[in-house]
Coordinates of C-alpha atoms (C1' of nucleotides) in Angstrom, one line a residue:
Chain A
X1 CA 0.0 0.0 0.0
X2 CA 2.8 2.3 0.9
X3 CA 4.9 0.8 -1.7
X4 CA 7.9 3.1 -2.8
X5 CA 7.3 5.8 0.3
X6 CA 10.6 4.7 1.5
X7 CA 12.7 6.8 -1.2
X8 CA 10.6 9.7 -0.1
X9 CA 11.2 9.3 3.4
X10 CA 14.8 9.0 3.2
X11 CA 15.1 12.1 0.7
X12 CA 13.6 14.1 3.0
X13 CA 15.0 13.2 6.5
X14 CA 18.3 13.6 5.0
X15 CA 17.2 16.8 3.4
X16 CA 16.1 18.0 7.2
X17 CA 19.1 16.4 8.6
X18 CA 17.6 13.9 10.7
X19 CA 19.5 10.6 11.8
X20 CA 17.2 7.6 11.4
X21 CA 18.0 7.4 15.0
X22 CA 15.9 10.9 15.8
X23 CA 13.4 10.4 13.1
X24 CA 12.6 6.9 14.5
X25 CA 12.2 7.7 18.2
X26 CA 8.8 7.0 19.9
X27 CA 7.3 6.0 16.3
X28 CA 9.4 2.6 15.3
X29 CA 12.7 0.8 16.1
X30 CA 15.8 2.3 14.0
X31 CA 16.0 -1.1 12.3
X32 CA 12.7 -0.8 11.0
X33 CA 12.5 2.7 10.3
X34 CA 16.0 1.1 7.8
X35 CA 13.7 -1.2 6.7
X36 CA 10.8 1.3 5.6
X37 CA 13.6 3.4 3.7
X38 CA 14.4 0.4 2.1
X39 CA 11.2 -0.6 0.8
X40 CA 12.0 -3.9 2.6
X41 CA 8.8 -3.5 4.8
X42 CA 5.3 -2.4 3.6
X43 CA 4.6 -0.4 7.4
X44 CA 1.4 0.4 9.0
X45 CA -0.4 3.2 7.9
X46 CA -0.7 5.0 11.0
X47 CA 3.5 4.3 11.2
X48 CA 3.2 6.4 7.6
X49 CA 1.7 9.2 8.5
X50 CA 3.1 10.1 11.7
X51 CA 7.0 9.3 10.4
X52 CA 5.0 12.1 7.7
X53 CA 3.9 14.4 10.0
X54 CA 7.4 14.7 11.6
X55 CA 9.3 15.3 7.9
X56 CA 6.3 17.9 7.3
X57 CA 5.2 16.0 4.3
X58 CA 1.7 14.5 2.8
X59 CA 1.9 10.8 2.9
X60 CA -0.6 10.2 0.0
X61 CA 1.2 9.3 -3.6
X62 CA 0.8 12.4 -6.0
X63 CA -1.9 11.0 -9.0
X64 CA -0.4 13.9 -10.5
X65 CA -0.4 13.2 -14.7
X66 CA 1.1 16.7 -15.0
X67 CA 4.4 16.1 -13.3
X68 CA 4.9 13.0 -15.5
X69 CA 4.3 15.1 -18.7
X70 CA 6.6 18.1 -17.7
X71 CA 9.7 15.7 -16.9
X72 CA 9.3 13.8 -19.8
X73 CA 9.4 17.0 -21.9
X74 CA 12.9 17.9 -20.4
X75 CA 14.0 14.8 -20.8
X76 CA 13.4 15.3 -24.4
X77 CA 14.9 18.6 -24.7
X78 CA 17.9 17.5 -23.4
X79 CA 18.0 14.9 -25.5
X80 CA 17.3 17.5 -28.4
X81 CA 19.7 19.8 -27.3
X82 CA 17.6 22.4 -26.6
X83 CA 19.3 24.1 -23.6
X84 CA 17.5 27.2 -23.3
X85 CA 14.0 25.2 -22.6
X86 CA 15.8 22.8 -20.8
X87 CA 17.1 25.5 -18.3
X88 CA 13.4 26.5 -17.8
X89 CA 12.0 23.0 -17.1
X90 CA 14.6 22.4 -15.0
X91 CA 13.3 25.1 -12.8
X92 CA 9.8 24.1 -12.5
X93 CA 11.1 20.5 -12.4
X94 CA 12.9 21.4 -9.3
X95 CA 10.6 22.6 -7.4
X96 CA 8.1 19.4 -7.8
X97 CA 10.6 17.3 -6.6
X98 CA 8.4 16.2 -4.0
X99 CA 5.7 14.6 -6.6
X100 CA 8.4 13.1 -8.8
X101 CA 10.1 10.7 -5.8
X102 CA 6.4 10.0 -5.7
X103 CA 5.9 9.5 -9.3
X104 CA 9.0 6.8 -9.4
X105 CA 10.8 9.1 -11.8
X106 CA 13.6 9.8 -9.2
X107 CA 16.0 8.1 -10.1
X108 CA 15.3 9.0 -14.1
X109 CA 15.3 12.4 -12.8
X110 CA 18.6 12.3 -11.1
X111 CA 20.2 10.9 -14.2
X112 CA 19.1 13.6 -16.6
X113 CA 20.1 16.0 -14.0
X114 CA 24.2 14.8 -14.3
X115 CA 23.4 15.1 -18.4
X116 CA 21.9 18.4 -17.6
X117 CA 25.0 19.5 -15.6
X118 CA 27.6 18.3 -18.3
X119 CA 25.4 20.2 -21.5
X120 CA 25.9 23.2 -19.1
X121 CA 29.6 23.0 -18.5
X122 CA 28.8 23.0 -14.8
X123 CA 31.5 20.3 -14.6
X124 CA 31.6 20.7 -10.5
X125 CA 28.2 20.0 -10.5
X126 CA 28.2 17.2 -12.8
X127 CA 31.8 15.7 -10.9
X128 CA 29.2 15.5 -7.1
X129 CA 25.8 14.5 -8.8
X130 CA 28.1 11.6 -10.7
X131 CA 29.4 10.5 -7.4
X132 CA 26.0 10.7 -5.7
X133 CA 24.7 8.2 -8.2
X134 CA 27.6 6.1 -8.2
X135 CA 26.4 5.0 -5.0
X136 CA 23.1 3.6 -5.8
X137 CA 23.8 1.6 -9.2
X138 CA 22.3 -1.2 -7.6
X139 CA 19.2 0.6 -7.2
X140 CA 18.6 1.2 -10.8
X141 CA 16.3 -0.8 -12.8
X142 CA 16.7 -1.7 -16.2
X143 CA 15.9 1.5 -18.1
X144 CA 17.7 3.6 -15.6
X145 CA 20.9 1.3 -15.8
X146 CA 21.0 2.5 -19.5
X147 CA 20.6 5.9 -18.6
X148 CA 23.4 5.6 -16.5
X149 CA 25.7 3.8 -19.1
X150 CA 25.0 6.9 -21.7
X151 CA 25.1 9.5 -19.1
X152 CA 28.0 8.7 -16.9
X153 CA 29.6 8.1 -20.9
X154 CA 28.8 11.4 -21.7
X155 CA 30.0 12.6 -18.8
X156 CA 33.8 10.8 -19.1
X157 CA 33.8 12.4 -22.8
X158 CA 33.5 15.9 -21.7
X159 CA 36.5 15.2 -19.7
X160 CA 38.4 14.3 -22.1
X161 CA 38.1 10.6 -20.7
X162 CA 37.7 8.8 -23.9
X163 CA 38.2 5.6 -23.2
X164 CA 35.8 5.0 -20.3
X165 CA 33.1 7.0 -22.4
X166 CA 33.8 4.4 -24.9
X167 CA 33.5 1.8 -23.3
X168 CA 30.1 3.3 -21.2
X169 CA 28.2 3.8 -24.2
X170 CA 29.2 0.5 -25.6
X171 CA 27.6 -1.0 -22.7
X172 CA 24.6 0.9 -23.1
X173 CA 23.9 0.2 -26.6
X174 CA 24.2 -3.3 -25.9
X175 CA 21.4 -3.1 -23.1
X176 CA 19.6 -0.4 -25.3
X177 CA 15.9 -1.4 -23.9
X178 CA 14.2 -1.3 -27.5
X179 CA 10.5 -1.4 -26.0
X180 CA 10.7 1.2 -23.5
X181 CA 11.1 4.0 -26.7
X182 CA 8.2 4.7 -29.1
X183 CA 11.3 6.1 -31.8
X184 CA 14.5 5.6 -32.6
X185 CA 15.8 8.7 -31.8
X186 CA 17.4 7.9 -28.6
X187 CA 19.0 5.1 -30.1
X188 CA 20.7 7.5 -33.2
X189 CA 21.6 9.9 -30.7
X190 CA 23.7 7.1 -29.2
X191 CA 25.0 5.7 -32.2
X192 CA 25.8 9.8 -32.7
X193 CA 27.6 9.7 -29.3
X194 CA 29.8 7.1 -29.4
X195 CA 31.0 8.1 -33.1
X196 CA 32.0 11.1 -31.8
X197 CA 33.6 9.6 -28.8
X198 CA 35.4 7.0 -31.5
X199 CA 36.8 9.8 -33.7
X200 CA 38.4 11.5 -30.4
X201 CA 40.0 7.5 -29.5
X202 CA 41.3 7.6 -33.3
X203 CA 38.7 4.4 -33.5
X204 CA 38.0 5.5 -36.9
X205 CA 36.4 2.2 -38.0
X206 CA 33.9 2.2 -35.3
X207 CA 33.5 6.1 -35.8
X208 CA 33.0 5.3 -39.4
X209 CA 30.0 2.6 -39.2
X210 CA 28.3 4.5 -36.3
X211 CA 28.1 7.7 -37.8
X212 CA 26.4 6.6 -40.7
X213 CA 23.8 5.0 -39.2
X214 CA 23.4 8.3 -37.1
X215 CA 23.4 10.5 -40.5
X216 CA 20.6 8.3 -42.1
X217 CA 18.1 8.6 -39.4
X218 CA 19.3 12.2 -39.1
X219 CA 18.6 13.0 -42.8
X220 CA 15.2 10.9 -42.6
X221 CA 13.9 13.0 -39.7
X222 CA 15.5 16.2 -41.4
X223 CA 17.5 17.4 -38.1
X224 CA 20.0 19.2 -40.1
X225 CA 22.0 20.4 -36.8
X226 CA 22.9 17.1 -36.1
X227 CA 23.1 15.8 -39.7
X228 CA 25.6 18.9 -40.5
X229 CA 27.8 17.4 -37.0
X230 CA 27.3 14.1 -38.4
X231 CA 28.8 15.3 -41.8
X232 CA 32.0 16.4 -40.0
X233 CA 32.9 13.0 -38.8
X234 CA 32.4 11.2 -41.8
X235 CA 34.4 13.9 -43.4
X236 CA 37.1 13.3 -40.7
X237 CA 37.1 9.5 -40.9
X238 CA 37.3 10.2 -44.4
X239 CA 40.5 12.1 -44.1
X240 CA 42.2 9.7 -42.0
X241 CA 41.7 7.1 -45.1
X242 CA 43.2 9.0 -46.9
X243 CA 39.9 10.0 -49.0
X244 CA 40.4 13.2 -49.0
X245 CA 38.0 14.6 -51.8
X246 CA 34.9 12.4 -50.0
X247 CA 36.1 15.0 -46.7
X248 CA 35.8 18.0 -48.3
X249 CA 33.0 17.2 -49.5
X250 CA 31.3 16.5 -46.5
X251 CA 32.7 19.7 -45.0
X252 CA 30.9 21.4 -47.4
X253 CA 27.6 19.9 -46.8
X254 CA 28.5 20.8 -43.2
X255 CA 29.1 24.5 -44.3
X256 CA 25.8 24.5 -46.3
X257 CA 23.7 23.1 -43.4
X258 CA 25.4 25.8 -40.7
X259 CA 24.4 28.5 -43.4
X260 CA 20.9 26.8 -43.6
X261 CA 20.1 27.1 -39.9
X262 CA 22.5 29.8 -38.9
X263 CA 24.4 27.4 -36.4
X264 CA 27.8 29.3 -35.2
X265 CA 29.2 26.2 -34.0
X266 CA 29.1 24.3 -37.1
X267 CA 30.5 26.9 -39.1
X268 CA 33.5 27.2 -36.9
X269 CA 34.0 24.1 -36.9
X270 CA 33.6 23.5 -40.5
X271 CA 36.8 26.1 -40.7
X272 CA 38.4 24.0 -38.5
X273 CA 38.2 21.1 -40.1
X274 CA 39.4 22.5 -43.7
X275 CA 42.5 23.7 -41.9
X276 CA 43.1 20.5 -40.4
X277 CA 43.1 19.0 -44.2
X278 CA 45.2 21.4 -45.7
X279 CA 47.1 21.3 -43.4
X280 CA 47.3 17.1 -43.3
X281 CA 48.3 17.8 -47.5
X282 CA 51.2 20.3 -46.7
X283 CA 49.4 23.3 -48.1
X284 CA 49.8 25.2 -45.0
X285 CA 49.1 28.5 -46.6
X286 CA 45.3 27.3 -47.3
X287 CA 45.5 25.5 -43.7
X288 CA 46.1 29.1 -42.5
X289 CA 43.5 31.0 -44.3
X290 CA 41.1 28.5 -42.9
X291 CA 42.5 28.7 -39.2
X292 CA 42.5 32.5 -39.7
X293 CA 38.1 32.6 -40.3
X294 CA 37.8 30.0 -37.3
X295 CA 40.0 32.8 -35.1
X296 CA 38.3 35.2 -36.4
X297 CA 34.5 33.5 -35.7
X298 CA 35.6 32.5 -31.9
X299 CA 37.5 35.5 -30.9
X300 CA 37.3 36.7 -27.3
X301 CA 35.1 33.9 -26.7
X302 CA 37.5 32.6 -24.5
X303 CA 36.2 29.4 -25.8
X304 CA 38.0 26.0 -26.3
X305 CA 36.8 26.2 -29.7
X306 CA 39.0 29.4 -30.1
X307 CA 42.5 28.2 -28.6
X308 CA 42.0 25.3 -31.1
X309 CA 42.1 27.8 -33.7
X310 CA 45.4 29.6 -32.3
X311 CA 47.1 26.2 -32.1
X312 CA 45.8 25.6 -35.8
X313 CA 47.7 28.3 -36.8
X314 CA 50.5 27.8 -34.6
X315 CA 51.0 24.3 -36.1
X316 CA 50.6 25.4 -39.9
X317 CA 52.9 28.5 -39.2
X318 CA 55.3 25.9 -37.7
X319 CA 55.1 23.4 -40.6
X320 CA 55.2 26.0 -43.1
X321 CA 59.2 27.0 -41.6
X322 CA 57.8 30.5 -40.2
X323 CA 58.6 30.1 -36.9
X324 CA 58.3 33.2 -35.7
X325 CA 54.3 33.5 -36.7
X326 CA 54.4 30.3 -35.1
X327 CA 55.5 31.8 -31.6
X328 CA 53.2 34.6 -32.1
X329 CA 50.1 32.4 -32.3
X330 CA 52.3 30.5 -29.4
X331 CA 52.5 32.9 -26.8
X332 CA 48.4 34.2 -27.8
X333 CA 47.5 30.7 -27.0
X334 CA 49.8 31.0 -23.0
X335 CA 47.7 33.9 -22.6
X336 CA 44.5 33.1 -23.3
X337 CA 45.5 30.2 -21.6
X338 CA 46.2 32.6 -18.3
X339 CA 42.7 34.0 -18.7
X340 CA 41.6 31.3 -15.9
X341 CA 38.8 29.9 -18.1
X342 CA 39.0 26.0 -17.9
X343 CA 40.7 24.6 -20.9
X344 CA 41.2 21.0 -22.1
X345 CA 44.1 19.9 -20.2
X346 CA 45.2 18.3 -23.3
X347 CA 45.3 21.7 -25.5
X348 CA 47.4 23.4 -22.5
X349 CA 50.1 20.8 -22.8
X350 CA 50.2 21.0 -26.6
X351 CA 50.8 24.6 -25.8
X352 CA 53.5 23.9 -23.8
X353 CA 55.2 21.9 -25.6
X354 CA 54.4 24.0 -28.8
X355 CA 57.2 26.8 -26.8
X356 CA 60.0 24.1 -26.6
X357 CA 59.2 22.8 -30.0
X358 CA 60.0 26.5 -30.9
X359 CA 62.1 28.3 -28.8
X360 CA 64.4 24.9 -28.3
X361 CA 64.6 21.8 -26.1
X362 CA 65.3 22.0 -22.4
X363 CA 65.4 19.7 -19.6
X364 CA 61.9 21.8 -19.0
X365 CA 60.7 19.9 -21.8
X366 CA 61.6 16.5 -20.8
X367 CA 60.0 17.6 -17.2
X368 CA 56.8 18.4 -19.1
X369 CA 56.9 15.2 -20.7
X370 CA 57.6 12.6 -18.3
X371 CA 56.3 14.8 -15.6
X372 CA 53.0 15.5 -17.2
X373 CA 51.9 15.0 -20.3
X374 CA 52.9 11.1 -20.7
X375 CA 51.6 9.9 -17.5
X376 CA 48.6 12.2 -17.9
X377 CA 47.7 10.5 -21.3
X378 CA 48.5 7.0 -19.8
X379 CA 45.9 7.6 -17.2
X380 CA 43.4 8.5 -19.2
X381 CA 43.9 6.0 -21.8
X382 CA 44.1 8.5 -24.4
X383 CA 47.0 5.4 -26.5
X384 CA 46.8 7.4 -30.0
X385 CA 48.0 10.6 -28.7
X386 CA 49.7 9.2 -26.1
X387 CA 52.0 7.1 -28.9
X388 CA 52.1 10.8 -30.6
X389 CA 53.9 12.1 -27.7
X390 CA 56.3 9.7 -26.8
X391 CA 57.5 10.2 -30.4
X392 CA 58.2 13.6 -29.8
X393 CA 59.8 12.4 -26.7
X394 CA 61.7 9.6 -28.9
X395 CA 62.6 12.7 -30.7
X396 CA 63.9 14.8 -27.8
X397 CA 66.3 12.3 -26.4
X398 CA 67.5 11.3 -29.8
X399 CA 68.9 15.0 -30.6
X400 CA 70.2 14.7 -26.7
X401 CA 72.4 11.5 -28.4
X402 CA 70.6 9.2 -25.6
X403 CA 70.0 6.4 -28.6
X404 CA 68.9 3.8 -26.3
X405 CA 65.8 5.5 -24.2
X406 CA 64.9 7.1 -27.7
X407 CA 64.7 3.6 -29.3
X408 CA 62.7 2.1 -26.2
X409 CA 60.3 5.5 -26.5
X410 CA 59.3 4.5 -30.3
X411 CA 59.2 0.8 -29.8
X412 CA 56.5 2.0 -27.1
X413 CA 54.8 4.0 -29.5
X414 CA 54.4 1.9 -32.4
X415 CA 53.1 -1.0 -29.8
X416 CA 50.1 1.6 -29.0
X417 CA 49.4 2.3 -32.1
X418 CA 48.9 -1.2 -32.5
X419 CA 46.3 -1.4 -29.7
X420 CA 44.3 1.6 -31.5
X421 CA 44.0 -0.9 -34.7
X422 CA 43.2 -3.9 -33.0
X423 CA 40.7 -2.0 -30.9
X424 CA 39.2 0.1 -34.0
X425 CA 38.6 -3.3 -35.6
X426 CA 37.7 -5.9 -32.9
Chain B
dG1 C1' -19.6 -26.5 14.0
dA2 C1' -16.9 -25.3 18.0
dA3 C1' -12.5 -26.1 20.1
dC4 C1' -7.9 -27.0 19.7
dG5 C1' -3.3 -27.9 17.4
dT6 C1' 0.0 -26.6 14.0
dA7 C1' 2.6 -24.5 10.3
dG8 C1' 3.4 -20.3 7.8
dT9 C1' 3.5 -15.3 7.3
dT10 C1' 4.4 -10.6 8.8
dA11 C1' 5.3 -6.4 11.8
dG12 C1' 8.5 -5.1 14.7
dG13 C1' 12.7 -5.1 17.9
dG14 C1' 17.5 -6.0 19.6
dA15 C1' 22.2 -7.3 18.8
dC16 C1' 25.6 -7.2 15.9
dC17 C1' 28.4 -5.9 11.7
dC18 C1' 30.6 -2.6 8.5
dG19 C1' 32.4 1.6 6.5
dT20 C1' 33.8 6.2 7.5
Chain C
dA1 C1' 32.2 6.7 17.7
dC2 C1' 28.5 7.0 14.7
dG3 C1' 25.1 6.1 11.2
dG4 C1' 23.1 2.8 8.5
dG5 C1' 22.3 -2.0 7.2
dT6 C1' 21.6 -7.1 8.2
dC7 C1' 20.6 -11.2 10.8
dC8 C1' 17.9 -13.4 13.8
dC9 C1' 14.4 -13.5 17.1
dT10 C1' 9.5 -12.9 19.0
dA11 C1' 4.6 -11.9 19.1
dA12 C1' 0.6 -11.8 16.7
dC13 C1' -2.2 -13.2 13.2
dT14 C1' -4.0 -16.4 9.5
dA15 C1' -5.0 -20.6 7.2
dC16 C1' -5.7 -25.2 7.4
dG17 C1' -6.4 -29.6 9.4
dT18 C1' -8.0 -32.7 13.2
dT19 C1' -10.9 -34.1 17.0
dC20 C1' -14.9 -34.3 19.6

DNA sequence: GAACGTAGTTAGGGACCCGT
DNA sequence: ACGGGTCCCTAACTACGTTC
């Protein structure tokens, strides 16, 4: 009868900051009041109501239909992307929280809200709600378990932790409960997900066959946003086999799509990834021009998205032989670096080592490597760029005339780049 | 069919265990 | 030491069978 009262309980004596000891007393035995919370004992009424009266809460379920309607609608524009809504819902959704533990949407609740923290870059947020649900896996029933799989996925992948995301949303797509959704866009948003996640990992393989299953759907259901981000990847995987005219030609769809629906992000990012092809052919002049819009389109945004252009640059200039452009676009990527806003780790140590690649090795360099950058990239499983770096390092002590740890550096990366292939096609 | 016996179930409590 | 969870026990109640 009072089936599922025991969540609501518990949230709110912790929420008043009762001990099950205090909210107990002259009512039930602490053991049993453990038991309530539990749901491992279906309690008197009268028990109800007076453990009730103390939280200052009604002990009658919430029949409430609208509740059921306004979280569902958040969940699906989260899972559209559309932030601005999202922020208002989230509000309202808030402030019901009361009916929801009562609707048994909790835990859904919850989940969305860690998804809801990383769209908003409230990574501090996201890092204690992540922790929170950590707790309670065990708790989750099947539908919230894949929730959980995607969410704490999407969660590793906006910090840069690629490999768990990877191998999260693997694990949710293969308990993707088919029969609980009425279409299949949660299931292309996935497969959109982990291709993403995949091109990051160098996976390009995977990236390649989930992406197009993504950009189907996406071009059936005409969501040109996401079919203009889908465009990018394949044009990405593209490059990296070496098919270069199929990845300028997806760019360009890209381009057309971001013109279509006036999408900043995409257009910047469509710059991006012209420079990165010119600049993968050697025709670092081109490369630059490209680099130079995507500057131009982010500046004093103090954005990720606008370092990335600064290093663009910084590499052509540096391939090109101008070095000192290259130092230029160096030293404007340290300061907006200094600005304070939270950058990819990642991007700061390219930076980094971007000055000793220029201004000359140092002991400071082999600090930053071994120090930093090598065991940072170990931990976070990051093996493609990780083998990239210890070539540089391989690099760094061969000029140094220390042959032997130069050879052991390259032997190490060529062994990782042999995990990223037997990974990418398992 | 009333009285009694017995086995099973459930609300509830006490002692103990475990992680912090 | 403290808060929370688990194990095991008891009391009360129910369902069912047996006896007179």
């Amino acid at each position: 009868m009072n089936k599922g009262i025991g969540r609501k309980i518990k949230y709110f004596r912790i929420k008043s900051d009762m001990t099950q000891e205090e909210l107990a007393k002259d009512i039930v035995s602490v053991s049993y009041l453990s038991k309530i919370e539990r749901n491992a004992a279906d309690a008197n009424p009268q028990v109800v109501k007076q453990i009730c009266e103390r939280l200052g809460i009604k002990p009658e379920r919430t029949q409430d239909n609208h509740i059921q309607k306004e979280v569902h609608q958040w969940f699906n524009q989260l899972l559209n992307g559309e932030l601005i809504r999202a922020y208002e819902s989230y509000q309202m959704i808030e402030a019901e929280i009361e009916s929801i533990i009562d609707a048994g949407l909790y835990w859904l609740v919850e989940l969305h809200t860690l998804y809801y923290f990383v769209l908003t870059d409230r990574e501090e947020l996201a890092e204690r709600k992540y922790i929170f649900l950590q707790q309670d896996i065990d708790k989750f029933n099947e539908i919230e378990h894949y929730y959980w799989l995607k969410f704490s996925g999407l969660y590793f992948a906006d910090r840069y932790e690629y490999y768990d995301a990877f191998q999260s949303l693997m694990r949710a797509e293969k308990m993707y409960p088919k029969e609980h959704f009425q279409d299949e866009l949660e299931i292309h948003d996935l497969y959109f997900q982990i291709a993403k996640v995949s091109t990051n990992l160098y996976y390009t393989y995977h990236a390649r066959v989930y992406i197009n299953r993504a950009l189907t759907f996406y071009k059936n259901t005409y969501r040109l946003r996401r079919c203009g981000e889908s465009h990018l990847i394949v044009g990405i995987t593209a490059k990296r086999m070496n098919e270069i005219n199929e990845a300028i030609e997806h760019f360009r769809l890209a381009k057309k799509l971001s013109e279509t629906i006036k999408d900043d992000h995409l257009l910047i990012d469509y710059h991006r990834a012209m420079g990165d092809v010119y600049r993968d052919m050697q025709l670092n002049d081109e490369a630059i021009e490209y680099y130079k819009r995507t500057y131009e389109l982010t500046k004093h945004h103090y954005s990720e998205r606008e370092l990335q252009a600064i290093m663009g640059l910084c590499r052509s200039y540096a391939q090109k032989g101008d070095n000192d452009s290259a130092a230029y676009w160096c030293e404007v990527a340290q300061q907006l670096i200094q600005t304070g806003e939270s950058f990819s780790q990642l991007l700061s140590y390219e930076v980094n080592s971007y000055y000793y690649i220029l201004h000359g090795f140092d002991q400071g360099f082999e600090s930053l490597m071994v120090n930093d950058v090598l065991p940072f990239l170990k931990e976070k499983q990051l093996h493609y760029t990780y083998a990239h770096y210890l070539k540089l390092t391989a690099n760094y002590y061969y000029n140094e005339r220390k042959y032997k740890v130069s050879a052991d550096y390259y032997a190490a990366a060529n062994e990782l780049l042999d995990v990223v292939r037997v990974v990418d096609n398992y």
